[in-house]
GROMACS .gro file of C-alpha atoms in nm:
model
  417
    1UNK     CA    1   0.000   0.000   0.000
    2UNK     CA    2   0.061   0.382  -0.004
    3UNK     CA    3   0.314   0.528   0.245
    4UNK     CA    4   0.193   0.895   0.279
    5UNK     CA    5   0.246   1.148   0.616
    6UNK     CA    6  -0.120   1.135   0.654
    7UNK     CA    7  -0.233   1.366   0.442
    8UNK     CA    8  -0.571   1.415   0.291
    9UNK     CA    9  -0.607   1.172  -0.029
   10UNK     CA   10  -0.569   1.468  -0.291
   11UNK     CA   11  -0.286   1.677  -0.096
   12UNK     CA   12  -0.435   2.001  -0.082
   13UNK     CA   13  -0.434   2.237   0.194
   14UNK     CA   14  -0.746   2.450   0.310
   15UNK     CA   15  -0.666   2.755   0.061
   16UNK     CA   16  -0.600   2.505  -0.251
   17UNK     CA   17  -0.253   2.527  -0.185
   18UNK     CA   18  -0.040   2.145  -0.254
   19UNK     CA   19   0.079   2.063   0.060
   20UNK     CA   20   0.445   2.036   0.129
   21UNK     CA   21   0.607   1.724   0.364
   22UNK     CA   22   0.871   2.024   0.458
   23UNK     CA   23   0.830   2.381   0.434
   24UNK     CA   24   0.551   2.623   0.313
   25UNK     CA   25   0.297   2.492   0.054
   26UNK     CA   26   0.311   2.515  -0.261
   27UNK     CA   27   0.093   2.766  -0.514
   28UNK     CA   28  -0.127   2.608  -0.801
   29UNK     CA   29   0.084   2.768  -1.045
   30UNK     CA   30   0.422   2.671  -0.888
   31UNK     CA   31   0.282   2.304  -0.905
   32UNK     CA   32   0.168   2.291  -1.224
   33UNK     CA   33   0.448   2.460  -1.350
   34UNK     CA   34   0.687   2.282  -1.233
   35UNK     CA   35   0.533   1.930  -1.351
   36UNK     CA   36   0.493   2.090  -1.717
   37UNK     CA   37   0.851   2.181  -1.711
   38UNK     CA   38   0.919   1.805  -1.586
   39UNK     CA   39   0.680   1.700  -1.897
   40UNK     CA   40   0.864   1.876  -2.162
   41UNK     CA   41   1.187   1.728  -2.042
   42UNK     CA   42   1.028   1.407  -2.099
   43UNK     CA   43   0.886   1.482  -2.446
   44UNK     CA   44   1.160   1.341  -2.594
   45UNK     CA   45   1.087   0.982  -2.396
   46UNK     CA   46   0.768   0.900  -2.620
   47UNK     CA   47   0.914   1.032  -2.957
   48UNK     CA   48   1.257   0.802  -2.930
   49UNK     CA   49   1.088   0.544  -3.153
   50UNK     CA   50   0.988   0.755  -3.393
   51UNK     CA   51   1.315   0.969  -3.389
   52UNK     CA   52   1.542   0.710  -3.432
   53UNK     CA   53   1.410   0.529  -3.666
   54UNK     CA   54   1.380   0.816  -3.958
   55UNK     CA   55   1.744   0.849  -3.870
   56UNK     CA   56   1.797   0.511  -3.950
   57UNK     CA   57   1.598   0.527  -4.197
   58UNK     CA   58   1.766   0.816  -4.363
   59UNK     CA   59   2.119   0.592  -4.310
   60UNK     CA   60   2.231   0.815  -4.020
   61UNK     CA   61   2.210   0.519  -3.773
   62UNK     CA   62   2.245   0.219  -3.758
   63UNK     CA   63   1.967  -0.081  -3.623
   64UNK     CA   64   2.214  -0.075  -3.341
   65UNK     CA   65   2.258   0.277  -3.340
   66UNK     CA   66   1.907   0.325  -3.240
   67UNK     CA   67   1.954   0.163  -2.904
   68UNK     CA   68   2.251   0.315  -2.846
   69UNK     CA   69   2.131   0.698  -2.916
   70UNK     CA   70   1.872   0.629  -2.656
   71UNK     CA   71   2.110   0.489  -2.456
   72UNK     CA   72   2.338   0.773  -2.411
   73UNK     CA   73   2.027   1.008  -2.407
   74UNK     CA   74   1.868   0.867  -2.104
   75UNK     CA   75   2.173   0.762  -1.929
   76UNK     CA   76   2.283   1.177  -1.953
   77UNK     CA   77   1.936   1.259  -1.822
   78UNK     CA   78   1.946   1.024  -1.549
   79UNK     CA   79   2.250   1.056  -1.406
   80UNK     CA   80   2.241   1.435  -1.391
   81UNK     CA   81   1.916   1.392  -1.218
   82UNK     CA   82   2.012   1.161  -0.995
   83UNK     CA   83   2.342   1.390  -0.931
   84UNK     CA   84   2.158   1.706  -0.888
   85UNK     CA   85   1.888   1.523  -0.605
   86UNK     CA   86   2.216   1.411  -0.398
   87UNK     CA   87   2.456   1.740  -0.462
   88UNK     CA   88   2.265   2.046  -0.505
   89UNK     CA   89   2.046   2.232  -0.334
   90UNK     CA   90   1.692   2.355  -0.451
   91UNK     CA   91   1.782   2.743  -0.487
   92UNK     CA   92   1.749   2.984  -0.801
   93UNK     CA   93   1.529   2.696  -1.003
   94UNK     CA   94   1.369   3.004  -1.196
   95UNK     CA   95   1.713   3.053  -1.329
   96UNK     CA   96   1.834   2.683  -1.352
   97UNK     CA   97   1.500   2.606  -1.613
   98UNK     CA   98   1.574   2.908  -1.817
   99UNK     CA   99   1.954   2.816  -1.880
  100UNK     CA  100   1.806   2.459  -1.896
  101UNK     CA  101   1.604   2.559  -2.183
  102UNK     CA  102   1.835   2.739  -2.370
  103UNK     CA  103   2.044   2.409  -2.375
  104UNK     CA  104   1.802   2.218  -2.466
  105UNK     CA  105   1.694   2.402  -2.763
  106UNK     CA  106   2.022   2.439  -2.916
  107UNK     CA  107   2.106   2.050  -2.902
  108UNK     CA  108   1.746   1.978  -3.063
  109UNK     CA  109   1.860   2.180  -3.334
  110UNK     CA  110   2.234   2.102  -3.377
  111UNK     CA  111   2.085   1.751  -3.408
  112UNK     CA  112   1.980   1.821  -3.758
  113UNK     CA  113   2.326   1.823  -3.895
  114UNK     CA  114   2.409   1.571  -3.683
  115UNK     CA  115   2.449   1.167  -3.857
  116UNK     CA  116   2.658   0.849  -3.705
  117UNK     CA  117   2.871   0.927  -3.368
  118UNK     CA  118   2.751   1.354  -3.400
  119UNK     CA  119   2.425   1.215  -3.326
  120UNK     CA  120   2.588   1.035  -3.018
  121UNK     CA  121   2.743   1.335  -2.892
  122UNK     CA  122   2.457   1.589  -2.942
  123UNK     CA  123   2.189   1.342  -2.761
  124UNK     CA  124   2.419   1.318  -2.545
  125UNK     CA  125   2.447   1.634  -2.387
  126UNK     CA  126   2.119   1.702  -2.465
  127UNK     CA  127   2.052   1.520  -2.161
  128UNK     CA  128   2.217   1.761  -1.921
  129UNK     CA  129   1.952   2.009  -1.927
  130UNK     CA  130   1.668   1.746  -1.919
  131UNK     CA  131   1.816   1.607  -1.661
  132UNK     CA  132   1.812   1.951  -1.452
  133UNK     CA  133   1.459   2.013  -1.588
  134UNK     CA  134   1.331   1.660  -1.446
  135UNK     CA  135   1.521   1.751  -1.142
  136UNK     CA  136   1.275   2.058  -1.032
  137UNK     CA  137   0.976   1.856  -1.138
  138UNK     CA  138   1.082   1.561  -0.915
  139UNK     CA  139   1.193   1.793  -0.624
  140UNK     CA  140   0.838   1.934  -0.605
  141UNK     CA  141   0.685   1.638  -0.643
  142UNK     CA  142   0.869   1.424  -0.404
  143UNK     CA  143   0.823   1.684  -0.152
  144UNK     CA  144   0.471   1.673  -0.159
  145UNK     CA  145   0.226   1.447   0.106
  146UNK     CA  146   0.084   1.186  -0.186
  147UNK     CA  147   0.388   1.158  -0.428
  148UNK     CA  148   0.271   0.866  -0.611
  149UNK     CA  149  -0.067   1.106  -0.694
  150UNK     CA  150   0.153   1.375  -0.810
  151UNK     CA  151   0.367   1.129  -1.038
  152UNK     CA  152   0.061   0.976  -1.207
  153UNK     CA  153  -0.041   1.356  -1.289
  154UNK     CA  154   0.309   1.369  -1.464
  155UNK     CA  155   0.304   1.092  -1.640
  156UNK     CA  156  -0.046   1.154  -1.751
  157UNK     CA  157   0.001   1.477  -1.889
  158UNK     CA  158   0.322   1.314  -2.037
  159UNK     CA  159   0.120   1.104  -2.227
  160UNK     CA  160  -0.081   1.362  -2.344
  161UNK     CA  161   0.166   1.562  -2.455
  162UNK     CA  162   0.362   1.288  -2.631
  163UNK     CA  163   0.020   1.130  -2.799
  164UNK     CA  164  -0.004   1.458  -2.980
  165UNK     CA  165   0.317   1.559  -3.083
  166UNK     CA  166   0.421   1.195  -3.204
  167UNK     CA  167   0.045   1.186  -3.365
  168UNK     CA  168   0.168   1.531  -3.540
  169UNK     CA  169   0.518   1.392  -3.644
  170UNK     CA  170   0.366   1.072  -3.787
  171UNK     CA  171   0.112   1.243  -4.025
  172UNK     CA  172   0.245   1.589  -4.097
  173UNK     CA  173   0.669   1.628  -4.026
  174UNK     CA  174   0.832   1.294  -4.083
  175UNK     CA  175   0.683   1.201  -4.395
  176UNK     CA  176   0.758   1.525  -4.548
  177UNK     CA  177   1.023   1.699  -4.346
  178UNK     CA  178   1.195   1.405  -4.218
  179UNK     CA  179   1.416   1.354  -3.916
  180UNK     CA  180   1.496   1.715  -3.906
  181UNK     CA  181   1.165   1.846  -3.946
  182UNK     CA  182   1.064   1.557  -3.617
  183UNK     CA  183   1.363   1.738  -3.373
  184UNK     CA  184   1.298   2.100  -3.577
  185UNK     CA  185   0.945   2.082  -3.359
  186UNK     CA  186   1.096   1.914  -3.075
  187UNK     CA  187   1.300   2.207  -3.017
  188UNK     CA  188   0.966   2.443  -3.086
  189UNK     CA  189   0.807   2.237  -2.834
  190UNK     CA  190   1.076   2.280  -2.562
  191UNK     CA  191   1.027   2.654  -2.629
  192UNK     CA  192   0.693   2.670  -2.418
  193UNK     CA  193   0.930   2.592  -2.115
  194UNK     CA  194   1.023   2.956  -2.154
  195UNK     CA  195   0.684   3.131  -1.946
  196UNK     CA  196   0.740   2.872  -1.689
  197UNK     CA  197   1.059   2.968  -1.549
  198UNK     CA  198   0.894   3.315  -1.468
  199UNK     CA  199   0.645   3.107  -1.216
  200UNK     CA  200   0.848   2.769  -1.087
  201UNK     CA  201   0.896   2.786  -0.736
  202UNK     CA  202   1.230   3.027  -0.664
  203UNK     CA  203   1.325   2.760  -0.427
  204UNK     CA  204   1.175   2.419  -0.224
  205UNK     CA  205   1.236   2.349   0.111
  206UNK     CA  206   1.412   1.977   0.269
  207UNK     CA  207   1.280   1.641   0.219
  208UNK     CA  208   1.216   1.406   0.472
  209UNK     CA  209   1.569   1.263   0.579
  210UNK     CA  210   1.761   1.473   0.418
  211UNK     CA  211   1.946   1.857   0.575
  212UNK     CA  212   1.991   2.129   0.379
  213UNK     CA  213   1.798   2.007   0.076
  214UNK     CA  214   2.056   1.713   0.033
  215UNK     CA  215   1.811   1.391  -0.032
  216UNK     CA  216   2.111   1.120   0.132
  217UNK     CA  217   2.239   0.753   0.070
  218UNK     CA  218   1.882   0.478   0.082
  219UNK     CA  219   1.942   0.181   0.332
  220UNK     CA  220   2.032  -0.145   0.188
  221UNK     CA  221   1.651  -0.211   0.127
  222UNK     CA  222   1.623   0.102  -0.083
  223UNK     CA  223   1.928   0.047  -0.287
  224UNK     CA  224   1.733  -0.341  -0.371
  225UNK     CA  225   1.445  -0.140  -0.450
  226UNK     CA  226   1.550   0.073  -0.686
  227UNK     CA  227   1.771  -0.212  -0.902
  228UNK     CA  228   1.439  -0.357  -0.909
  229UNK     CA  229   1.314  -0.052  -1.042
  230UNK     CA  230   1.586  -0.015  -1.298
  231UNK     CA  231   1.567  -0.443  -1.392
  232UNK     CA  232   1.162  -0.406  -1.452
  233UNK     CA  233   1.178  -0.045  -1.628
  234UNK     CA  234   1.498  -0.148  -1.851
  235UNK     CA  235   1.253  -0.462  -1.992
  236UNK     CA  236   1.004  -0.188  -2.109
  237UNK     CA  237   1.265   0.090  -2.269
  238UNK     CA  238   1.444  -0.219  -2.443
  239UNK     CA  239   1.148  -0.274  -2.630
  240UNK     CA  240   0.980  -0.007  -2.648
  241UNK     CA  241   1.255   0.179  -2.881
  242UNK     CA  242   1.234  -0.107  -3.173
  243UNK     CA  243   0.862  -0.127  -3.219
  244UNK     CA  244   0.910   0.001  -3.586
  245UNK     CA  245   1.175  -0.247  -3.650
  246UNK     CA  246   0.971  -0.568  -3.491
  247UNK     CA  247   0.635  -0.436  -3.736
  248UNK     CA  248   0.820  -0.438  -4.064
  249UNK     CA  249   1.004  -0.744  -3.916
  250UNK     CA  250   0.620  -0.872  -3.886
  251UNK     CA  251   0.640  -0.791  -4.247
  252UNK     CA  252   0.400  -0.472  -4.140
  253UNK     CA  253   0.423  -0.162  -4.350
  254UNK     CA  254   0.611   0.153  -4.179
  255UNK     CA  255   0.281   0.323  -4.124
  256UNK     CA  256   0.130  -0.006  -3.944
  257UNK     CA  257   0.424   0.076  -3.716
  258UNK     CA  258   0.396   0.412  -3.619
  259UNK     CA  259   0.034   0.373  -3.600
  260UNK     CA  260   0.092   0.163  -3.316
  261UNK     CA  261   0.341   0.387  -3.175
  262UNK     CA  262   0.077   0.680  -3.153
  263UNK     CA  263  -0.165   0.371  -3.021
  264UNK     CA  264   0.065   0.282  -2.759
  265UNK     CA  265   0.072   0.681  -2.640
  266UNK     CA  266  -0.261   0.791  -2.654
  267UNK     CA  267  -0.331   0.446  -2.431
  268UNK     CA  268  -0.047   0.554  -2.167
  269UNK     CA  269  -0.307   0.875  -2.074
  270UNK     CA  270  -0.570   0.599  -1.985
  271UNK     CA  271  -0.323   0.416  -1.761
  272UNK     CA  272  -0.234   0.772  -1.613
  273UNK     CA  273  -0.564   0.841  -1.542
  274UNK     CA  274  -0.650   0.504  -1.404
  275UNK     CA  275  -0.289   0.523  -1.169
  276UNK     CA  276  -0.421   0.824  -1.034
  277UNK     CA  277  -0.791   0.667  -0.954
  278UNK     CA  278  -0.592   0.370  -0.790
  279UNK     CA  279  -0.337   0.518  -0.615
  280UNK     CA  280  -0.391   0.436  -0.267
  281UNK     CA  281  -0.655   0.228  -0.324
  282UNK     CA  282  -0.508  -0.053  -0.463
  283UNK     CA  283  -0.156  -0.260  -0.377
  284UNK     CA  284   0.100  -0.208  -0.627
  285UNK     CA  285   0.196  -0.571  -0.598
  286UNK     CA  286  -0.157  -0.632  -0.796
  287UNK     CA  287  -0.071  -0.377  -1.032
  288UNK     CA  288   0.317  -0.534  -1.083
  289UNK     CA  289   0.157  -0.876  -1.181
  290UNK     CA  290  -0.132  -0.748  -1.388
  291UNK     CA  291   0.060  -0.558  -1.613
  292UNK     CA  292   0.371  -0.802  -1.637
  293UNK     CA  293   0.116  -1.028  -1.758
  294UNK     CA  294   0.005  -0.792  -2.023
  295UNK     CA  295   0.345  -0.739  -2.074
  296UNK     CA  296   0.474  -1.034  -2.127
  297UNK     CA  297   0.151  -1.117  -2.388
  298UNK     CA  298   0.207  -0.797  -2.582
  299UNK     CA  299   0.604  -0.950  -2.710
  300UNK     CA  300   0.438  -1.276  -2.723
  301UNK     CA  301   0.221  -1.148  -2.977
  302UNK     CA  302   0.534  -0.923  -3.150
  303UNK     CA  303   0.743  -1.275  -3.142
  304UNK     CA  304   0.472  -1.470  -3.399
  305UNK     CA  305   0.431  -1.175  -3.665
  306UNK     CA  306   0.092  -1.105  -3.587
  307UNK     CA  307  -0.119  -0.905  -3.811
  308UNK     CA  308  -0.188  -0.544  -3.825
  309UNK     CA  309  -0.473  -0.528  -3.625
  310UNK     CA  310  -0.345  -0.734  -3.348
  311UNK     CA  311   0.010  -0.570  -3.328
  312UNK     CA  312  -0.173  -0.232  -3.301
  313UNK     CA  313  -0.401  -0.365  -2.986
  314UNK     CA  314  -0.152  -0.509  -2.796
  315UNK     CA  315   0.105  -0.218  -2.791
  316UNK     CA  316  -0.159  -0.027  -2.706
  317UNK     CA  317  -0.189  -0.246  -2.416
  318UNK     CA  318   0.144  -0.219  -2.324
  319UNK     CA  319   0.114   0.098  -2.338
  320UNK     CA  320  -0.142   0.162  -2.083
  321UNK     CA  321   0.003  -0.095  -1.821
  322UNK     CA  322   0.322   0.104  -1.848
  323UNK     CA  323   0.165   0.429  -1.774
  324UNK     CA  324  -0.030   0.253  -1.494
  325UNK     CA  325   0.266   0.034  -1.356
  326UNK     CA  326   0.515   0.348  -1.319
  327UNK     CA  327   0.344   0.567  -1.116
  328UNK     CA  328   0.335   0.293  -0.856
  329UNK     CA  329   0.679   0.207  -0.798
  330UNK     CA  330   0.692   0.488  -0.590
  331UNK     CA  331   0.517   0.355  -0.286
  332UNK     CA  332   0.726   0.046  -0.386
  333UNK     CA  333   1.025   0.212  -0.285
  334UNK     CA  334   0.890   0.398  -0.031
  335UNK     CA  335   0.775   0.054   0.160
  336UNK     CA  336   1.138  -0.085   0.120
  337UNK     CA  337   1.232   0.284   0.241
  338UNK     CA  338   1.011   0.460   0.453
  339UNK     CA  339   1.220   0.743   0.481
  340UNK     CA  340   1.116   0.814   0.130
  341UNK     CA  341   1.530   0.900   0.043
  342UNK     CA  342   1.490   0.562  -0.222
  343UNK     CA  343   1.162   0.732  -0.382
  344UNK     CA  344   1.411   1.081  -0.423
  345UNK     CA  345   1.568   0.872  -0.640
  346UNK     CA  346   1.302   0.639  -0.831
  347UNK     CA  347   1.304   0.903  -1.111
  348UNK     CA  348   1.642   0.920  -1.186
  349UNK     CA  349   1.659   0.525  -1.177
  350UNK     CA  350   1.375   0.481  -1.423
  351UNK     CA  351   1.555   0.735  -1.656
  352UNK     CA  352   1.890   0.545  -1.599
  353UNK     CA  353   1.677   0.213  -1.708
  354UNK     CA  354   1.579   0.349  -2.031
  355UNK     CA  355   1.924   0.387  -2.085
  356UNK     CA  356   2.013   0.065  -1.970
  357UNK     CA  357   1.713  -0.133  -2.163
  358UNK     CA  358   1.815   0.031  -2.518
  359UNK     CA  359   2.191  -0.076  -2.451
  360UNK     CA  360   2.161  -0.412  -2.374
  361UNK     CA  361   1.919  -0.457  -2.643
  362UNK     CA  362   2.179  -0.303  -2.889
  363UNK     CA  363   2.355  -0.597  -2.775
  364UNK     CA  364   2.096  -0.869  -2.873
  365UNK     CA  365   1.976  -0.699  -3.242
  366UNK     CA  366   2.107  -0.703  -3.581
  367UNK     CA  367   1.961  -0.503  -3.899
  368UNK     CA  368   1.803  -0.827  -3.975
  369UNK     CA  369   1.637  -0.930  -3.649
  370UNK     CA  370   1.551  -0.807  -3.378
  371UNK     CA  371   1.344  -1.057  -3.219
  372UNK     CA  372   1.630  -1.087  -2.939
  373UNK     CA  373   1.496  -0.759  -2.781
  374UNK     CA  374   1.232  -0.970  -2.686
  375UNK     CA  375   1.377  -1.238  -2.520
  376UNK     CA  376   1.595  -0.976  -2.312
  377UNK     CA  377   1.280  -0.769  -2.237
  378UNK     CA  378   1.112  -1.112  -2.075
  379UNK     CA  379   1.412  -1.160  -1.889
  380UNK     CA  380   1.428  -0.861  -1.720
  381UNK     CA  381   1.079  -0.805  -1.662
  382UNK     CA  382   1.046  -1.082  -1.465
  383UNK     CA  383   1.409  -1.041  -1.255
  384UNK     CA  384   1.222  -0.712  -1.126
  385UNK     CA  385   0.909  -0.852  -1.082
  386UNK     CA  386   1.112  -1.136  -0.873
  387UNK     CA  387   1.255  -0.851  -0.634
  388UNK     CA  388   0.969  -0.681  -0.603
  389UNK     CA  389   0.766  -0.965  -0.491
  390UNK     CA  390   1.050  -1.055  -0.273
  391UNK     CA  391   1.089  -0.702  -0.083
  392UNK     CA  392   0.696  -0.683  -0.087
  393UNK     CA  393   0.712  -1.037   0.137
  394UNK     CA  394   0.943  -0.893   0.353
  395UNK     CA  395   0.754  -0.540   0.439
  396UNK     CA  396   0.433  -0.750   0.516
  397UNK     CA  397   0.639  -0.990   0.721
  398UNK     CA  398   0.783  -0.709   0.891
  399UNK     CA  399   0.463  -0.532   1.007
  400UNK     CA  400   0.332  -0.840   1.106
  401UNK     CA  401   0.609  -0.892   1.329
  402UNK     CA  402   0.610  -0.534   1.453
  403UNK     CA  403   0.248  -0.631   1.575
  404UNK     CA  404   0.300  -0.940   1.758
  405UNK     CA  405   0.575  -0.698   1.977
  406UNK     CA  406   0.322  -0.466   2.046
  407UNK     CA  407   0.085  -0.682   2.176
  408UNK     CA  408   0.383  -0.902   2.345
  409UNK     CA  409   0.386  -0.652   2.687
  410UNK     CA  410   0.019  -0.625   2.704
  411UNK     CA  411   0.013  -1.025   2.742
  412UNK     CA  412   0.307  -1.058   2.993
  413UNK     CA  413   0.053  -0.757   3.166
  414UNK     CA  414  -0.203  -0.963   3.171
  415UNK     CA  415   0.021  -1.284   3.275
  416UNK     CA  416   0.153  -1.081   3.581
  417UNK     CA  417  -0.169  -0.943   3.758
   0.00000   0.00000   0.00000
């Protein structure tokens, strides 16, 4: 279940302010702010398939280049998010997004005369400034009383976002404008970040375990949390990235594919929507299982070259059991780690994952199959799944024992008089 500070359900104070765990609340516009700036840094998550694959389909990358692009990307973005929650300290954000921006723009655009290692290098450091923008949105949200509420807004608006711009890309820019024309609007899109820095929060006060804004080292269950974070994330990101190489594999056509893509996106805002009904109400355990299961069905269906219909439905699955499954490993880590410095961190992993997913798969693919993706993705879905379960069996065990002490003096009481 949910570990929360005992908040109300939708973390809202009397005036409509979002409640802080530390420090003063929070303004509407701060909030939302802050999570669209942490949606735009993510844009670029949902339109890696579609991305990549007009570079490789322009001969700029390789089948293996695709995984390792994203790669590099994510790892970039995760690490410097991860980096920023440990070493800096929430102060001047106003100016952090706007530099931030700036960055960003100007590596969406050198990409277009980017080709081979360039793109490497320009993806690359493209994810330094996501990485800071993801940083404020995370801060805000992992400071607030219902976290995992907070992150299923995210990645619902996330979805959103990325249904339309992908939906635009597919139909308007990439068949006409190509590659460029796809990161042309990417960088138009990471414009709008530009009236948010004038309203993000100047500054956000300390989380829980942490001084001076620093978020600290996770115990040893925290650290096991978060690898199983990164092990059942990785499974998703690995296959995820080759969906248009798997449909033509299927001996689908290239719009078939990116159908499915758009599909798959415009299904994650139902599984956003439905993680934010659920959280709280419903264990994540249940909601590990359910969608592994779905999961695991989805490649089973990508393995046999089904047709065009049925490759379309089932990555539309997946894609609303990821949306639904991520919002929830936060109160995953925060049961291994009540003192919530794992969940500080669960972003950051899950970015680091879909950097580790795409280069492991790069591994397992050549440009003429890449059927080993799925194989891999099974593999690691159901490590995580395996440590989840495992660290789930523990808390309840725990709390059960913690109970039988508590009642232990009141029965040598009783035994006395």
């Amino acid at each position: 279940m949910t570990a929360t500070t005992g908040a109300p359900s939708g973390a809202h104070s009397s005036d409509g302010q979002v409640a802080e765990v530390a420090g003063d609340p929070f303004t509407a516009v701060e909030t939302g702010s802050a999570i669209a700036l942490g949606v735009i840094s993510l844009l670029i998550a949902g339109l890696l398939p579609l991305l990549l694959s007009a570079l490789a389909e322009e001969r700029r990358l390789s089948a293996a280049g695709i995984g390792l692009a994203a790669m590099l990307e994510a790892l970039s973005t995760g690490l410097v998010t991860g980096l920023a929650g440990i070493v800096l300290k929430p102060r001047r954000l106003r100016l952090v997004a706007a530099v931030a921006t700036v960055l960003l723009i100007v590596a969406d655009l050198a990409t277009v005369r980017a080709s081979g290692s360039g793109v490497f290098l320009v993806r690359t450091l493209a994810g330094v400034p996501e990485g800071l923008m993801l940083w404020i949105a995370i801060g805000l949200i992992s400071r607030t009383q219902t976290p995992e509420r907070w992150a299923a807004v995210l990645f619902t608006g996330m979805g959103i976002t990325q249904l339309g711009v992908a939906t635009g890309l597919s139909a308007l820019i990439l068949p006409r404008f190509g590659a460029n024309g796809g990161y042309v609007t990417l960088a138009c899109a990471t414009a709008l970040a530009a009236p948010l820095c004038l309203v993000l929060p100047r500054s956000l006060g300390a989380a829980p375990g942490s001084e001076g804004g620093g978020g600290g080292a996770p115990p040893l269950r925290g650290w096991v949390a978060l690898a199983g974070t990164l092990s059942f994330a990785a499974s998703l990101t690995a296959v995820s990235v080759y969906i248009l190489p798997l449909a033509r594999q299927a001996g689908l056509s290239v719009a078939v594919g990116r159908t499915a893509i758009s599909v798959g996106l415009g299904c994650q805002i139902l599984g956003g929507v439905l993680a934010t009904v659920l959280a709280g109400r419903v264990r994540y355990i249940t909601i590990f299982w359910i969608c592994a299961l779905a999961f695991l069905s989805t490649w089973a269906t990508y393995a046999v070259s089904a047709p065009a219909g049925a490759f379309v439905a089932v990555t539309g699955l997946a894609g609303l059991c990821g949306m639904l499954a991520g919002p929830f490993l936060v109160p995953m880590t925060i049961e291994a780690d009540p003192s919530r410095r794992a969940a500080m961190q669960s972003g950051a992993v899950q970015l680091l994952a879909g950097a580790l997913g795409p280069l492991l798969a790069s591994f397992v693919v050549g440009d003429r199959d890449v059927h080993g993706v799925l194989v891999l993705g099974a593999g690691l879905l159901l490590l995580g799944l395996a440590v989840v379960t495992v660290l789930h069996r523990l808390a309840v065990g725990d709390r059960g024992r913690a109970v039988e002490a508590e009642g232990s003096p009141q029965q040598n009481h009783r035994a006395l008089s």
